[in-house]
C-alpha atoms as a printed R data frame, in Angstrom:
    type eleno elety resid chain resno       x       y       z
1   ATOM     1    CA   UNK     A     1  97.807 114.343 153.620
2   ATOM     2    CA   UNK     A     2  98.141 117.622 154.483
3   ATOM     3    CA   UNK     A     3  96.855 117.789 158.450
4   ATOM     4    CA   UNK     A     4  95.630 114.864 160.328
5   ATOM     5    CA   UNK     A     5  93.510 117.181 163.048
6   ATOM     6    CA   UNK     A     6  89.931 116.776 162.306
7   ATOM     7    CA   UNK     A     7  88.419 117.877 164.872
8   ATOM     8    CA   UNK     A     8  87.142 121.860 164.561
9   ATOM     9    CA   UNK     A     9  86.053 123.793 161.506
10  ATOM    10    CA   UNK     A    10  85.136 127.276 161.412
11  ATOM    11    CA   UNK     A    11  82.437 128.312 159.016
12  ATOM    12    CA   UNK     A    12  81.268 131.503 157.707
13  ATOM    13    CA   UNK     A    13  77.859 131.211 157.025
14  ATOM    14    CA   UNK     A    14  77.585 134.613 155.357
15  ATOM    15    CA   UNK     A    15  79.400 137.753 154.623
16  ATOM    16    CA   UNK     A    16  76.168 139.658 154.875
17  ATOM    17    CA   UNK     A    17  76.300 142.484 157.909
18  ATOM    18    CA   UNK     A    18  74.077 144.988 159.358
19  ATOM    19    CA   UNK     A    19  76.778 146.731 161.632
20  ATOM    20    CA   UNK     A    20  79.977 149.232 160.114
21  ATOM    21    CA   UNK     A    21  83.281 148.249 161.974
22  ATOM    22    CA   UNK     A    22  85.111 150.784 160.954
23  ATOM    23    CA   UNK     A    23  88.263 148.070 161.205
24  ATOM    24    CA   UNK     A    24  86.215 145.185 159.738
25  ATOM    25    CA   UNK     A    25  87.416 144.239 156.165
26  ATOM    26    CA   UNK     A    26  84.075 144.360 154.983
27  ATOM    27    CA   UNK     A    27  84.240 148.137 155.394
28  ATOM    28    CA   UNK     A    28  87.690 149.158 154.603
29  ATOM    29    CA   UNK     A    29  88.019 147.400 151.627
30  ATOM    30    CA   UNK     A    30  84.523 146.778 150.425
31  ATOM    31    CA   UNK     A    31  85.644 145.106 147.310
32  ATOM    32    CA   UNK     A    32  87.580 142.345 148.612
33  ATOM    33    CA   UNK     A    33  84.908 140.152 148.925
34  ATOM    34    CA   UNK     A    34  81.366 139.194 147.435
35  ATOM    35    CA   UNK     A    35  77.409 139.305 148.980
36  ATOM    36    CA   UNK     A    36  77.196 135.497 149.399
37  ATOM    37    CA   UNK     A    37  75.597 133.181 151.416
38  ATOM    38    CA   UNK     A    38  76.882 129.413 152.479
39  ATOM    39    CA   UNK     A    39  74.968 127.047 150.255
40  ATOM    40    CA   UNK     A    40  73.276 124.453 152.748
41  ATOM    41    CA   UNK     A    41  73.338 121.247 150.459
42  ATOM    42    CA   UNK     A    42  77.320 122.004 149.915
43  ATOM    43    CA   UNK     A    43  77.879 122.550 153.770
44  ATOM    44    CA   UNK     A    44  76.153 119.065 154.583
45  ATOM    45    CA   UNK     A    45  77.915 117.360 151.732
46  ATOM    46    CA   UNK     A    46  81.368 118.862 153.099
47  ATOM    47    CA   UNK     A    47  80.616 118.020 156.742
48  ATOM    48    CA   UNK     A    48  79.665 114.736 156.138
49  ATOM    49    CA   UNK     A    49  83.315 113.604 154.931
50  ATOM    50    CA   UNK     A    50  84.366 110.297 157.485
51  ATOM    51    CA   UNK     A    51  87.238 112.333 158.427
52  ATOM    52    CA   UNK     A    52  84.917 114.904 160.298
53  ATOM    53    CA   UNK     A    53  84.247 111.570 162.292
54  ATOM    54    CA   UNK     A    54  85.327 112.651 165.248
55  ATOM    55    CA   UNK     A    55  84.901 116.437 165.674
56  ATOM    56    CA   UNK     A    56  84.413 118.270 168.315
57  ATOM    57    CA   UNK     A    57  83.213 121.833 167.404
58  ATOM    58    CA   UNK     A    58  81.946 124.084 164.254
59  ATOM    59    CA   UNK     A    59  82.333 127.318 165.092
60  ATOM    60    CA   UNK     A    60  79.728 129.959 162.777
61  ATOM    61    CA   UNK     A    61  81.801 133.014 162.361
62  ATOM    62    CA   UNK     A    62  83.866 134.824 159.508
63  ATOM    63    CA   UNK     A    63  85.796 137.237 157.584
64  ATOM    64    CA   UNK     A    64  83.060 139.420 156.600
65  ATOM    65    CA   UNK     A    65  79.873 138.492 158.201
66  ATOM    66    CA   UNK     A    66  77.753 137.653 160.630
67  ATOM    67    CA   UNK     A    67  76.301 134.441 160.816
68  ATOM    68    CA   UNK     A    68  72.675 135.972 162.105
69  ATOM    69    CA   UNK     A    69  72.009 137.170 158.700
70  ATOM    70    CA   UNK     A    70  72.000 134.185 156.572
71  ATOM    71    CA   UNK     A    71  68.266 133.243 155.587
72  ATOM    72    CA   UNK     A    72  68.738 129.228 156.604
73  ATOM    73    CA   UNK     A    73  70.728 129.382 159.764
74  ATOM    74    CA   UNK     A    74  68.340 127.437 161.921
75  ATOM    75    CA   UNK     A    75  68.838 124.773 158.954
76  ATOM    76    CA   UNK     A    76  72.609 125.192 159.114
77  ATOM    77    CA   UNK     A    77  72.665 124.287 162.817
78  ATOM    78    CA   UNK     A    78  70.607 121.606 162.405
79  ATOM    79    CA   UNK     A    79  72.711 119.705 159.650
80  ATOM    80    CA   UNK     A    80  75.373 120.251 161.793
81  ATOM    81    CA   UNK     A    81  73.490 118.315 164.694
82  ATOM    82    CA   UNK     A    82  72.182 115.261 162.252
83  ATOM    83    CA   UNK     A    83  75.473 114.822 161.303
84  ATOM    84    CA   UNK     A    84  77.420 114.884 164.230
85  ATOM    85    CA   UNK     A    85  75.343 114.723 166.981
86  ATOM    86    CA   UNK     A    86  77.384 115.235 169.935
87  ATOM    87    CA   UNK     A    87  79.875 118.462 168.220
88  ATOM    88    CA   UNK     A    88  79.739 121.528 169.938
89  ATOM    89    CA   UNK     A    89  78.174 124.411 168.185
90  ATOM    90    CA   UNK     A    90  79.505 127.971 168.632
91  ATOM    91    CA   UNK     A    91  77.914 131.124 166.961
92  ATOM    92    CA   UNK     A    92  79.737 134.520 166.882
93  ATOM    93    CA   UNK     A    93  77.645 137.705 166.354
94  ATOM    94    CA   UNK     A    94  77.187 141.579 167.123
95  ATOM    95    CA   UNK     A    95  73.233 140.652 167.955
96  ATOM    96    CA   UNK     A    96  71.728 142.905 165.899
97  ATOM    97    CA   UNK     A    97  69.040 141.180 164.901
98  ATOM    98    CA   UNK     A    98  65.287 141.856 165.873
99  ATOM    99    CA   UNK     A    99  63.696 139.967 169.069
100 ATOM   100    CA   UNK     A   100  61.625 138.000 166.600
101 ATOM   101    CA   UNK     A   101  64.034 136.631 164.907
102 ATOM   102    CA   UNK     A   102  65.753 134.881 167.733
103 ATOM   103    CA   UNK     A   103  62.874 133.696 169.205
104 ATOM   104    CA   UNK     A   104  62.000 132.257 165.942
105 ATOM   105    CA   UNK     A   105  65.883 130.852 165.441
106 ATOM   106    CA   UNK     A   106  67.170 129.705 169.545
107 ATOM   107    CA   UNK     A   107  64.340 126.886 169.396
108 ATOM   108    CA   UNK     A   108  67.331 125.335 167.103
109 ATOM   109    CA   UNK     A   109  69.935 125.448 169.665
110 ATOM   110    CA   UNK     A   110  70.415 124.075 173.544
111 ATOM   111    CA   UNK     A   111  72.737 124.616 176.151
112 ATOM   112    CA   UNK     A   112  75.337 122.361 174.813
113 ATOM   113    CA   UNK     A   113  75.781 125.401 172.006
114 ATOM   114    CA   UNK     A   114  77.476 128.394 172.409
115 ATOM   115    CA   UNK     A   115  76.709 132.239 171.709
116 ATOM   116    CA   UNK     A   116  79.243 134.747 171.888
117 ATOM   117    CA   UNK     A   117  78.613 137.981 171.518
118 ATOM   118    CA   UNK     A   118  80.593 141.165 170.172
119 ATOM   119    CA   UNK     A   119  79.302 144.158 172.299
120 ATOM   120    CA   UNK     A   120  82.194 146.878 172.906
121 ATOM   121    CA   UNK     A   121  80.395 148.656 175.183
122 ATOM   122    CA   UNK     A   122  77.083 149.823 176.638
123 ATOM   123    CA   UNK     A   123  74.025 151.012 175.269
124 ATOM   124    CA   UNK     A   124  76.108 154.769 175.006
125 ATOM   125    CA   UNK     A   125  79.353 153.657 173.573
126 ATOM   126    CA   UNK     A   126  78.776 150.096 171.514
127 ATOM   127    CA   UNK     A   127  77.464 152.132 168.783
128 ATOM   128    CA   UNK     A   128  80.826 154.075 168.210
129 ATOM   129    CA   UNK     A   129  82.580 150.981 167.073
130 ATOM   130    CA   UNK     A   130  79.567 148.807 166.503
131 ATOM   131    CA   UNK     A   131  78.439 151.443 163.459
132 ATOM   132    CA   UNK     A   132  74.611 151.156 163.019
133 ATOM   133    CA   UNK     A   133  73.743 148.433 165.749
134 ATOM   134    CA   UNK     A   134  70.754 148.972 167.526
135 ATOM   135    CA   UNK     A   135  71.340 148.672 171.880
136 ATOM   136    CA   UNK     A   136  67.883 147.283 172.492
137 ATOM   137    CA   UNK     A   137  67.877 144.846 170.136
138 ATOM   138    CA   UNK     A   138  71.652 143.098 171.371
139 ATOM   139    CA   UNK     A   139  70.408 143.524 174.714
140 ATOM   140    CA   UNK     A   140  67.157 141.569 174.413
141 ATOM   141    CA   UNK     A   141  68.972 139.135 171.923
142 ATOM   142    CA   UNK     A   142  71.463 138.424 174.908
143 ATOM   143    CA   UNK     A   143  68.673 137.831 177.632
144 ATOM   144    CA   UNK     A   144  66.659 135.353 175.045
145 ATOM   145    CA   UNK     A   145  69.833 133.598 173.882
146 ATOM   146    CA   UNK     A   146  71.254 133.055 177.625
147 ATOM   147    CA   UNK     A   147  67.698 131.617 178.620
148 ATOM   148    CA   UNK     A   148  68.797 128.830 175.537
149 ATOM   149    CA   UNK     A   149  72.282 128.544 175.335
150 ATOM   150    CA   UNK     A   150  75.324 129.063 177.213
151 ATOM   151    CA   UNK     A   151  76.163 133.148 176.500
152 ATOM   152    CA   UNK     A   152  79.404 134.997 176.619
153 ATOM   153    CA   UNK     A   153  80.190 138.576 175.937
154 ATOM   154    CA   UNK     A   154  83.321 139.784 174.111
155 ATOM   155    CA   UNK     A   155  84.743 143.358 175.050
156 ATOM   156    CA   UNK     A   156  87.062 145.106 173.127
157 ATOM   157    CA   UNK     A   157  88.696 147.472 175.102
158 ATOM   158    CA   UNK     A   158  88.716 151.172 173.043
159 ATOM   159    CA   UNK     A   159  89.189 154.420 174.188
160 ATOM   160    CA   UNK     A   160  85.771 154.736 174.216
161 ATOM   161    CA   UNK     A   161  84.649 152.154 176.496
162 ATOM   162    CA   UNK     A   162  87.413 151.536 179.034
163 ATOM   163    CA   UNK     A   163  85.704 153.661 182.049
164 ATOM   164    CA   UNK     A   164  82.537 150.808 181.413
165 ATOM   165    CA   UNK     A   165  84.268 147.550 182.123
166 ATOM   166    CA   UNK     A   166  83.525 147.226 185.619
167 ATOM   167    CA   UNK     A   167  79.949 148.399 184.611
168 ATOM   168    CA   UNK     A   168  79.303 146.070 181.289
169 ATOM   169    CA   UNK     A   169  80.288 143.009 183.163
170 ATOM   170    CA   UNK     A   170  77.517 144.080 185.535
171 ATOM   171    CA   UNK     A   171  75.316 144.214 183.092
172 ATOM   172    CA   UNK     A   172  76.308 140.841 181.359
173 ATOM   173    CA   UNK     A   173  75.694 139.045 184.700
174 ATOM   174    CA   UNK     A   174  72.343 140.823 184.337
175 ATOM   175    CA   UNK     A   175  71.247 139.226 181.738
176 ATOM   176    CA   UNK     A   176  72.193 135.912 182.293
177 ATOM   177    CA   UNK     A   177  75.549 135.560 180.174
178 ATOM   178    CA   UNK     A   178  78.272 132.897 181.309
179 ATOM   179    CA   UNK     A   179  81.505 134.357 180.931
180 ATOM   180    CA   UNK     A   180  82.743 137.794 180.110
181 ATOM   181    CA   UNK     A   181  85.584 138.045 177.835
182 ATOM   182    CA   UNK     A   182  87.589 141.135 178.410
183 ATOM   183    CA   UNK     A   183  89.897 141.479 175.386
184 ATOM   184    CA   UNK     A   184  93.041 143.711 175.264
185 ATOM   185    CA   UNK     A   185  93.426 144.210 170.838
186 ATOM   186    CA   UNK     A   186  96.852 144.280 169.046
187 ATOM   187    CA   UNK     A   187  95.057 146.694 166.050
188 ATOM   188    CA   UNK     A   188  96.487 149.775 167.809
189 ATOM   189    CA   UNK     A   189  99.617 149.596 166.148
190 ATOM   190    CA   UNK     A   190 100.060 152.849 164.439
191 ATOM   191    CA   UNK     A   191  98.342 151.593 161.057
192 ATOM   192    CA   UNK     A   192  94.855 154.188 161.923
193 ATOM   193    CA   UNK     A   193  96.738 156.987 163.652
194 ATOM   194    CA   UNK     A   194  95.452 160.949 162.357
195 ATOM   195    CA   UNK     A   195  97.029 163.597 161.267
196 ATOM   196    CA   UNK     A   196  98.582 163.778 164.989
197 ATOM   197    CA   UNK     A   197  99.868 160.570 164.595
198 ATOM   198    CA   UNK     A   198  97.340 159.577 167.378
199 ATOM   199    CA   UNK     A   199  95.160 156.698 167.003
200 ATOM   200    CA   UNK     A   200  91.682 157.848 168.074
201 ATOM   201    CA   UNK     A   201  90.340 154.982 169.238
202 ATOM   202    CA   UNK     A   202  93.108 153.634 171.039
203 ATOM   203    CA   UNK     A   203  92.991 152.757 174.929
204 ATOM   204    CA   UNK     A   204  95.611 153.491 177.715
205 ATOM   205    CA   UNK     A   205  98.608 151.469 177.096
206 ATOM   206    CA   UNK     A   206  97.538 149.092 179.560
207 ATOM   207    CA   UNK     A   207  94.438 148.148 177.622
208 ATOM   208    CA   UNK     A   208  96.830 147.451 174.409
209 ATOM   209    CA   UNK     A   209  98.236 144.233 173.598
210 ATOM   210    CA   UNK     A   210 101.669 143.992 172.936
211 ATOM   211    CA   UNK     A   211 103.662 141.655 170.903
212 ATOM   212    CA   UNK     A   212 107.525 141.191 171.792
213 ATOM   213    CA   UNK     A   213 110.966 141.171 170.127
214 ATOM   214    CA   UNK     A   214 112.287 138.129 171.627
215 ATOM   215    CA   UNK     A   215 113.365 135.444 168.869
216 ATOM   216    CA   UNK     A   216 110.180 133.999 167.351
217 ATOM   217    CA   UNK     A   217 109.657 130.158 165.642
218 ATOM   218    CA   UNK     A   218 107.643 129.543 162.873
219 ATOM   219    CA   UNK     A   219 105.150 126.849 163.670
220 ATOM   220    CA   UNK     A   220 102.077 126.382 161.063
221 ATOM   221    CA   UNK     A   221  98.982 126.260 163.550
222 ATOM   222    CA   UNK     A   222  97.195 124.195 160.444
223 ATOM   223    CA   UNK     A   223  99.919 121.713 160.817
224 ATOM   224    CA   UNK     A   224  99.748 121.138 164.681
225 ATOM   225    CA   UNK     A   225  95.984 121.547 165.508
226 ATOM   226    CA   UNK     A   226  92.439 121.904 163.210
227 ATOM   227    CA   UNK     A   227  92.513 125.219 161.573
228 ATOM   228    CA   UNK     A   228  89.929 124.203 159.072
229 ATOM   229    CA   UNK     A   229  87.621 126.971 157.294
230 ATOM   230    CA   UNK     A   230  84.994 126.626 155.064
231 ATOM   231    CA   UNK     A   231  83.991 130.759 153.630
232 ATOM   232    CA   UNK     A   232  80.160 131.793 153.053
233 ATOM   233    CA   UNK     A   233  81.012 131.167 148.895
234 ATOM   234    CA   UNK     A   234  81.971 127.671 149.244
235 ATOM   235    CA   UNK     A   235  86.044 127.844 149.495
236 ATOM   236    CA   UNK     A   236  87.566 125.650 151.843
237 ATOM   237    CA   UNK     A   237  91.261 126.942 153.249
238 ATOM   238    CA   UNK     A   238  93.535 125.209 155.947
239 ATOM   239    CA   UNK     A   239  92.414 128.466 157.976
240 ATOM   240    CA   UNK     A   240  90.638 131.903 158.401
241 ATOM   241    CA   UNK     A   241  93.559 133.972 158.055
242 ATOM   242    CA   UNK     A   242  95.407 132.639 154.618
243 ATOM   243    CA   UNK     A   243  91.420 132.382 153.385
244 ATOM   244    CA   UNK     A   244  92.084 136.784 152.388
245 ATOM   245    CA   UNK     A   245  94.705 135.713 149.735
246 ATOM   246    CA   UNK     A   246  93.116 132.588 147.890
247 ATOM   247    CA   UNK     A   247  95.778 131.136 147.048
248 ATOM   248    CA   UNK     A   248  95.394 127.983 148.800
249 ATOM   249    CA   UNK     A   249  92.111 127.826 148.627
250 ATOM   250    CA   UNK     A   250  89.460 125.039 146.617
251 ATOM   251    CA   UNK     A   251  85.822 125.510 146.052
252 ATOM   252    CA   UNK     A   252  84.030 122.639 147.784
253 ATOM   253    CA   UNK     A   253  80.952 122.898 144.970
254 ATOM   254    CA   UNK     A   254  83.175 120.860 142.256
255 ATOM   255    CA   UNK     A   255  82.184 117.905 144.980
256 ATOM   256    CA   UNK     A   256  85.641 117.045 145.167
257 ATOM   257    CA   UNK     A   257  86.046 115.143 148.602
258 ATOM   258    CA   UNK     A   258  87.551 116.701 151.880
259 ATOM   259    CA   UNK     A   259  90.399 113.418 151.423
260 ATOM   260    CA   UNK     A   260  91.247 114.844 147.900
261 ATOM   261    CA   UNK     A   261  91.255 118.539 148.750
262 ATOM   262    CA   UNK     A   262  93.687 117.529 151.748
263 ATOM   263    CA   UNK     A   263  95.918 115.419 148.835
264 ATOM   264    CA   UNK     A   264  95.462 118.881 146.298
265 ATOM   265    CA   UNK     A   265  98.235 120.434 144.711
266 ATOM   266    CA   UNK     A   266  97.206 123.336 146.335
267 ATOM   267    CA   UNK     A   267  97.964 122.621 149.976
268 ATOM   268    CA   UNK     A   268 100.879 121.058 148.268
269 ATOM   269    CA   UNK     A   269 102.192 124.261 147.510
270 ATOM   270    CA   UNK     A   270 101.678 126.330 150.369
271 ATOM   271    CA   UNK     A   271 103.608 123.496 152.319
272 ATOM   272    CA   UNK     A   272 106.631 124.148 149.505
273 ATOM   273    CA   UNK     A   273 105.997 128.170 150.249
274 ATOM   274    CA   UNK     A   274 106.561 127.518 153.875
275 ATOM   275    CA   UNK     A   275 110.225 126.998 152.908
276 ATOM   276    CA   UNK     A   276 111.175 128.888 150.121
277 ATOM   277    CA   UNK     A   277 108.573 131.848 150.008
278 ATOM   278    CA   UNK     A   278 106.650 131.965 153.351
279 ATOM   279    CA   UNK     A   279 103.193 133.830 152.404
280 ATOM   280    CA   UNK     A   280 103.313 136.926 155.005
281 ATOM   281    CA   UNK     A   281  99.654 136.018 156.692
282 ATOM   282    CA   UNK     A   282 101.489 132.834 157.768
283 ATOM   283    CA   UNK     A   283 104.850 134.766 159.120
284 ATOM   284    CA   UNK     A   284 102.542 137.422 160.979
285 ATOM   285    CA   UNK     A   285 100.067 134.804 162.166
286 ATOM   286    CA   UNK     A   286 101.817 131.619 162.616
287 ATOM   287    CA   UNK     A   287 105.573 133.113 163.646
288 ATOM   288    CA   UNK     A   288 104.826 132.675 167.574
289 ATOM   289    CA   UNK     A   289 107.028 134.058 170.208
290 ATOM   290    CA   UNK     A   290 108.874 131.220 172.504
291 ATOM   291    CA   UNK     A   291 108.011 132.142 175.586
292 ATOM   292    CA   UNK     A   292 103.937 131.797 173.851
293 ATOM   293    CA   UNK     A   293 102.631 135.755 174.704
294 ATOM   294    CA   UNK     A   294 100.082 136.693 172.128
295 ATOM   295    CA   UNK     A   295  99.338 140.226 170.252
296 ATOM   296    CA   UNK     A   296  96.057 139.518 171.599
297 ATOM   297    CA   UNK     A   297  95.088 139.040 175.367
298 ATOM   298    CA   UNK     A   298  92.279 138.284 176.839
299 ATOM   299    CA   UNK     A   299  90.695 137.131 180.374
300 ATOM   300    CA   UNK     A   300  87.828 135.336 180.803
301 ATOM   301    CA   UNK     A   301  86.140 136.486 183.701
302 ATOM   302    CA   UNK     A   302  84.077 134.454 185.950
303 ATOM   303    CA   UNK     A   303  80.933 136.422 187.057
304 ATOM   304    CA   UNK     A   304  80.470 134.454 189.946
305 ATOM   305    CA   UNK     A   305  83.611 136.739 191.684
306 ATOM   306    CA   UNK     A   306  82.922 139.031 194.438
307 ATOM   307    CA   UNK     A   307  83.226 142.917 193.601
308 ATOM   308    CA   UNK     A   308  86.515 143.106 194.999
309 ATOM   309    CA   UNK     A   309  87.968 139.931 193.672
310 ATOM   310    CA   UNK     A   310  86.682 140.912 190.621
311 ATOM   311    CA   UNK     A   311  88.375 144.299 190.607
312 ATOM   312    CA   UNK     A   312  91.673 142.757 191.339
313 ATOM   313    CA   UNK     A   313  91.732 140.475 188.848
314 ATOM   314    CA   UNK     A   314  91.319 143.067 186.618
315 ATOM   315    CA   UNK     A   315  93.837 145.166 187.823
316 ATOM   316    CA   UNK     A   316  96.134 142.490 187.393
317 ATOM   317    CA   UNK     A   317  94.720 141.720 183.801
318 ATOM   318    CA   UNK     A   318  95.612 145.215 182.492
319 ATOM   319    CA   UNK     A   319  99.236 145.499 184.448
320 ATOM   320    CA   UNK     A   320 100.098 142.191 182.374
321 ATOM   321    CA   UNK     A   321  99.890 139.979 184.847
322 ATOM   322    CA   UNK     A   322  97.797 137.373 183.644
């Protein structure tokens, strides 16, 4: 068998979006991918393998979409809960949907769930990476969802937003989010520089991730924990990242069982690749440094600090020293 970890899957309900990351794949290379939405009668026969028995979390997320935008997703949730009644439920999205909608769609979720939210900035600046989202509607998305379900907020730090941190985590506490995830990004590396050779979104240095030269293993994160995702046109891969090239993926519609797909010549082969012709989403992704640092950093801020212990924290966040 190819993994024994059972116990997370992340799902991509559909690669249908309302916002423009400029650095989303969805708009860079709008032809890498199809309009598609997860078929619900596929997801519950997929999920409903014995070896899901004891999971612990689905996480609704993906390559291309947001989860918000597929038609069923109160029904998606749901399956999720009838099968496994006790798994945690996590939901990644920009918010930019209207009011209505999630008043119509929290009713599905409780406090055991989880809503995390993508908002790189404040009602001024969000927009400028966020392409096309509407500020009212995330911000009254975030109130209705943290009255449900446990909130966080996600912030990229850009150029554009790094003189709002202090002020978006005030606002996050606002509105009744959990956590605040302050995120320092490795996708400043030279790839979206100008004419000047100047990326144009790019923070101060201290705000960038950074990876290191020190001597790096190669350790398959599908091998040593669950990695599992499941893409919004029915393709199951041992994770997110390898999930671009198809290669290793298998289309769960031919109702071939989660045992079989993990038995599949397929997963076979990417094992045999490991050795011999290492796929290079696996070396960048999976080649880790020893002493465990990460081309992307983030601190999860507890809004519960005092001003000044949460300045310092911060301070100490961006001069790498936590």
């Amino acid at each position: 068998m190819f993994t024994t970890h059972f116990d997370y899957l992340y799902v991509e309900p559909s690669t249908f979006c309302a916002v423009k990351c400029p650095r989303c794949p969805r708009t860079y290379s709008p032809n890498s991918f199809k309009l598609s939405h997860l078929n619900l009668q596929e997801f519950e026969n997929f999920i409903s393998s014995p070896l899901w028995e004891n999971i612990k979390t689905i996480e609704f997320g993906g390559n291309y979409g947001d989860p918000i935008f597929h038609p069923r997703l109160s029904e998606l949730v749901n399956i999720s809960r009838e099968q496994h009644p006790e798994v945690e439920q996590i939901i990644h999205t920009s918010g930019n949907q209207r009011p209505n909608w999630w008043e119509q769609f929290l009713p599905n979720i409780n406090k055991q769930d989880k809503v995390l939210f993508s908002i790189d900035g404040l009602e001024d600046t969000n927009h400028l990476y966020r392409v096309g989202s509407n500020w009212a509607w995330i911000e009254k998305a975030v109130l209705l969802a943290s009255q449900k379900a446990t909130t966080f907020w996600k912030f990229i730090v850009f150029r554009h937003n790094q003189h709002q941190i202090i002020d978006a985590i005030k606002k996050a506490k606002d509105l009744g989010v959990s956590q605040f995830i302050l995120t320092k990004s490795g996708l400043f590396n030279g790839d979206w520089n100008d004419e000047r050779q100047i990326d144009p979104m790019a923070p101060d240095s201290k705000w960038i991730a950074r990876g290191n030269s020190i001597k790096k293993v190669f350790q398959p994160k599908c091998q040593t924990s669950s990695r599992h995702y499941l893409s919004a046109d029915g393709q199951y891969s041992p994770c997110c990242w390898i999930e671009f090239s198809r290669n290793y993926s298998q289309s769960i519609s031919e109702r071939q069982s989660l045992s079989h797909i993990m038995s599949s010549v397929e997963l076979a082969n990417l094992k045999a690749d490991w050795l011999q012709n290492r796929p290079k989403t696996c070396e960048s992704k999976c080649q880790s440094p020893i002493d465990g640092r990460s081309s992307h950093q983030q601190l999860w801020v507890d809004l519960s600090m005092g001003v000044e212990q949460l300045v310092k924290s911060i301070e100490n966040f961006a001069d790498g020293n936590q």
